[in-house]
């Protein structure tokens, strides 16, 4: 209510569909539980007391201003709380996105680890087969060496007629010596490869442990994130 029909407060009330009055008599004709007296003038307060209904309670300007301040303060707190909640929800969304990214990364690492493990397993199988081949070569070399020794013996027995056997025995000796050197080198290379593959296998195992730890962290974060969501929902 305002005696000035052009008062800003009345204009605001009109815009928001709030009933307006320019005199106390018209205002007090409505049943009201509470009347806020905001002018601070004793004359206005007395007039309200004289014409109000017995059921109507008056809140003077000091109490009304205090209530207004409390209301404004509460509104400010509500706005801040709303902003905080919005900020936390944004952070929670980022956390959720990061958790999803962790899951994708861990899954990709696990996939690579599985491929490495399969490759290492295949390599070990190939090395085992190579070992078998080398053992076979060594066995053949030993047999050839025996033939060379026998050829040398026969050459010595035959004397002049055994020169051909002597040449054959020498060539067999060279062949077995070369075969031994070659198989020794191959064996050394294979042993080195075994060590490298074992190192890769150990690293892959450590990588798998790290992936499991990351997965556990992601699960824990997801659980905390869900708990936070439940708090804000309720």
Short mmCIF file of C-alpha atoms in Angstrom, two decimals, residues 70-211:
data_model
loop_
_atom_site.label_atom_id
_atom_site.label_comp_id
_atom_site.label_asym_id
_atom_site.label_seq_id
_atom_site.Cartn_x
_atom_site.Cartn_y
_atom_site.Cartn_z
CA UNK A 70 16.71 -12.02 7.63
CA UNK A 71 14.76 -12.83 4.50
CA UNK A 72 17.33 -11.09 2.29
CA UNK A 73 20.14 -12.82 4.16
CA UNK A 74 18.42 -16.17 3.72
CA UNK A 75 17.92 -15.44 0.04
CA UNK A 76 21.62 -14.58 -0.29
CA UNK A 77 22.56 -17.81 1.48
CA UNK A 78 20.22 -19.75 -0.78
CA UNK A 79 21.84 -18.21 -3.85
CA UNK A 80 25.31 -19.03 -2.55
CA UNK A 81 24.23 -22.56 -1.67
CA UNK A 82 22.71 -22.93 -5.12
CA UNK A 83 25.99 -21.78 -6.69
CA UNK A 84 27.99 -24.15 -4.47
CA UNK A 85 25.75 -27.05 -5.41
CA UNK A 86 26.03 -26.16 -9.09
CA UNK A 87 29.82 -25.98 -8.75
CA UNK A 88 29.94 -29.34 -6.94
CA UNK A 89 27.69 -30.93 -9.56
CA UNK A 90 30.05 -29.65 -12.26
CA UNK A 91 33.02 -31.10 -10.37
CA UNK A 92 31.17 -34.38 -9.96
CA UNK A 93 30.53 -34.49 -13.70
CA UNK A 94 34.24 -33.90 -14.34
CA UNK A 95 35.08 -36.66 -11.85
CA UNK A 96 32.65 -38.98 -13.63
CA UNK A 97 34.21 -38.14 -16.99
CA UNK A 98 37.70 -38.74 -15.59
CA UNK A 99 36.60 -42.07 -14.12
CA UNK A 100 35.23 -43.12 -17.51
CA UNK A 101 38.53 -42.10 -19.11
CA UNK A 102 40.44 -44.14 -16.50
CA UNK A 103 38.29 -47.16 -17.32
CA UNK A 104 38.96 -46.71 -21.05
CA UNK A 105 42.70 -46.27 -20.47
CA UNK A 106 42.93 -49.30 -18.19
CA UNK A 107 41.00 -51.41 -20.68
CA UNK A 108 43.32 -50.30 -23.48
CA UNK A 109 46.39 -51.12 -21.35
CA UNK A 110 44.90 -54.49 -20.44
CA UNK A 111 44.31 -55.21 -24.11
CA UNK A 112 47.93 -54.33 -24.94
CA UNK A 113 49.13 -56.43 -21.99
CA UNK A 114 47.15 -59.42 -23.22
CA UNK A 115 48.66 -59.05 -26.69
CA UNK A 116 52.17 -58.78 -25.21
CA UNK A 117 51.59 -61.84 -23.02
CA UNK A 118 50.33 -63.82 -26.02
CA UNK A 119 53.32 -62.67 -28.07
CA UNK A 120 55.74 -63.61 -25.27
CA UNK A 121 54.07 -67.01 -24.95
CA UNK A 122 54.38 -67.60 -28.70
CA UNK A 123 58.03 -66.51 -28.61
CA UNK A 124 58.80 -68.89 -25.77
CA UNK A 125 57.15 -71.72 -27.68
CA UNK A 126 59.26 -70.89 -30.74
CA UNK A 127 62.43 -70.83 -28.62
CA UNK A 128 61.57 -74.21 -27.16
CA UNK A 129 61.17 -75.60 -30.67
CA UNK A 130 64.49 -73.99 -31.65
CA UNK A 131 66.13 -75.63 -28.64
CA UNK A 132 64.87 -78.99 -29.85
CA UNK A 133 66.26 -78.32 -33.32
CA UNK A 134 69.65 -77.34 -31.87
CA UNK A 135 69.73 -80.51 -29.79
CA UNK A 136 68.98 -82.47 -32.96
CA UNK A 137 71.78 -80.64 -34.81
CA UNK A 138 74.18 -81.33 -31.95
CA UNK A 139 73.21 -84.99 -32.05
CA UNK A 140 73.76 -85.15 -35.80
CA UNK A 141 77.09 -83.32 -35.39
CA UNK A 142 78.18 -85.84 -32.78
CA UNK A 143 77.29 -88.70 -35.10
CA UNK A 144 79.16 -87.04 -37.98
CA UNK A 145 82.14 -86.55 -35.69
CA UNK A 146 82.11 -90.25 -34.91
CA UNK A 147 82.08 -90.95 -38.65
CA UNK A 148 85.07 -88.63 -39.02
CA UNK A 149 86.97 -90.48 -36.31
CA UNK A 150 86.14 -93.80 -37.95
CA UNK A 151 87.29 -92.43 -41.30
CA UNK A 152 90.60 -91.36 -39.76
CA UNK A 153 91.10 -94.84 -38.28
CA UNK A 154 90.32 -96.53 -41.58
CA UNK A 155 92.64 -94.12 -43.38
CA UNK A 156 95.49 -95.00 -41.03
CA UNK A 157 94.88 -98.71 -41.55
CA UNK A 158 94.73 -98.43 -45.32
CA UNK A 159 98.00 -96.52 -45.53
CA UNK A 160 98.67 -95.20 -49.03
CA UNK A 161 95.29 -96.41 -50.19
CA UNK A 162 93.53 -94.59 -47.39
CA UNK A 163 94.44 -91.04 -48.39
CA UNK A 164 90.91 -90.49 -49.65
CA UNK A 165 89.57 -91.47 -46.27
CA UNK A 166 92.00 -89.01 -44.68
CA UNK A 167 90.68 -86.11 -46.77
CA UNK A 168 87.10 -87.08 -45.94
CA UNK A 169 87.97 -87.32 -42.25
CA UNK A 170 89.51 -83.82 -42.32
CA UNK A 171 86.48 -82.31 -44.03
CA UNK A 172 84.16 -84.04 -41.57
CA UNK A 173 86.25 -82.62 -38.73
CA UNK A 174 85.95 -79.11 -40.17
CA UNK A 175 82.20 -79.58 -40.65
CA UNK A 176 81.63 -80.74 -37.10
CA UNK A 177 83.79 -77.92 -35.73
CA UNK A 178 81.83 -75.33 -37.74
CA UNK A 179 78.55 -76.90 -36.67
CA UNK A 180 79.58 -76.76 -33.00
CA UNK A 181 80.55 -73.10 -33.31
CA UNK A 182 77.30 -72.25 -35.10
CA UNK A 183 75.10 -74.07 -32.61
CA UNK A 184 77.02 -72.49 -29.73
CA UNK A 185 76.40 -69.02 -31.18
CA UNK A 186 72.73 -69.80 -31.79
CA UNK A 187 72.38 -71.14 -28.25
CA UNK A 188 73.93 -67.96 -26.86
CA UNK A 189 71.56 -65.80 -28.91
CA UNK A 190 68.57 -67.85 -27.80
CA UNK A 191 69.59 -67.57 -24.14
CA UNK A 192 69.83 -63.80 -24.54
CA UNK A 193 66.40 -63.76 -26.19
CA UNK A 194 65.02 -65.81 -23.31
CA UNK A 195 66.30 -63.26 -20.80
CA UNK A 196 64.80 -60.38 -22.80
CA UNK A 197 61.46 -62.18 -23.06
CA UNK A 198 61.51 -62.96 -19.35
CA UNK A 199 62.14 -59.27 -18.64
CA UNK A 200 59.23 -58.33 -20.89
CA UNK A 201 57.08 -60.88 -19.11
CA UNK A 202 58.01 -59.38 -15.72
CA UNK A 203 57.27 -55.85 -16.96
CA UNK A 204 53.94 -57.03 -18.34
CA UNK A 205 53.11 -58.57 -14.96
CA UNK A 206 53.94 -55.29 -13.21
CA UNK A 207 51.83 -53.44 -15.76
CA UNK A 208 48.95 -55.79 -15.05
CA UNK A 209 49.26 -55.07 -11.31
CA UNK A 210 49.22 -51.33 -12.00
CA UNK A 211 46.12 -51.75 -14.17
#
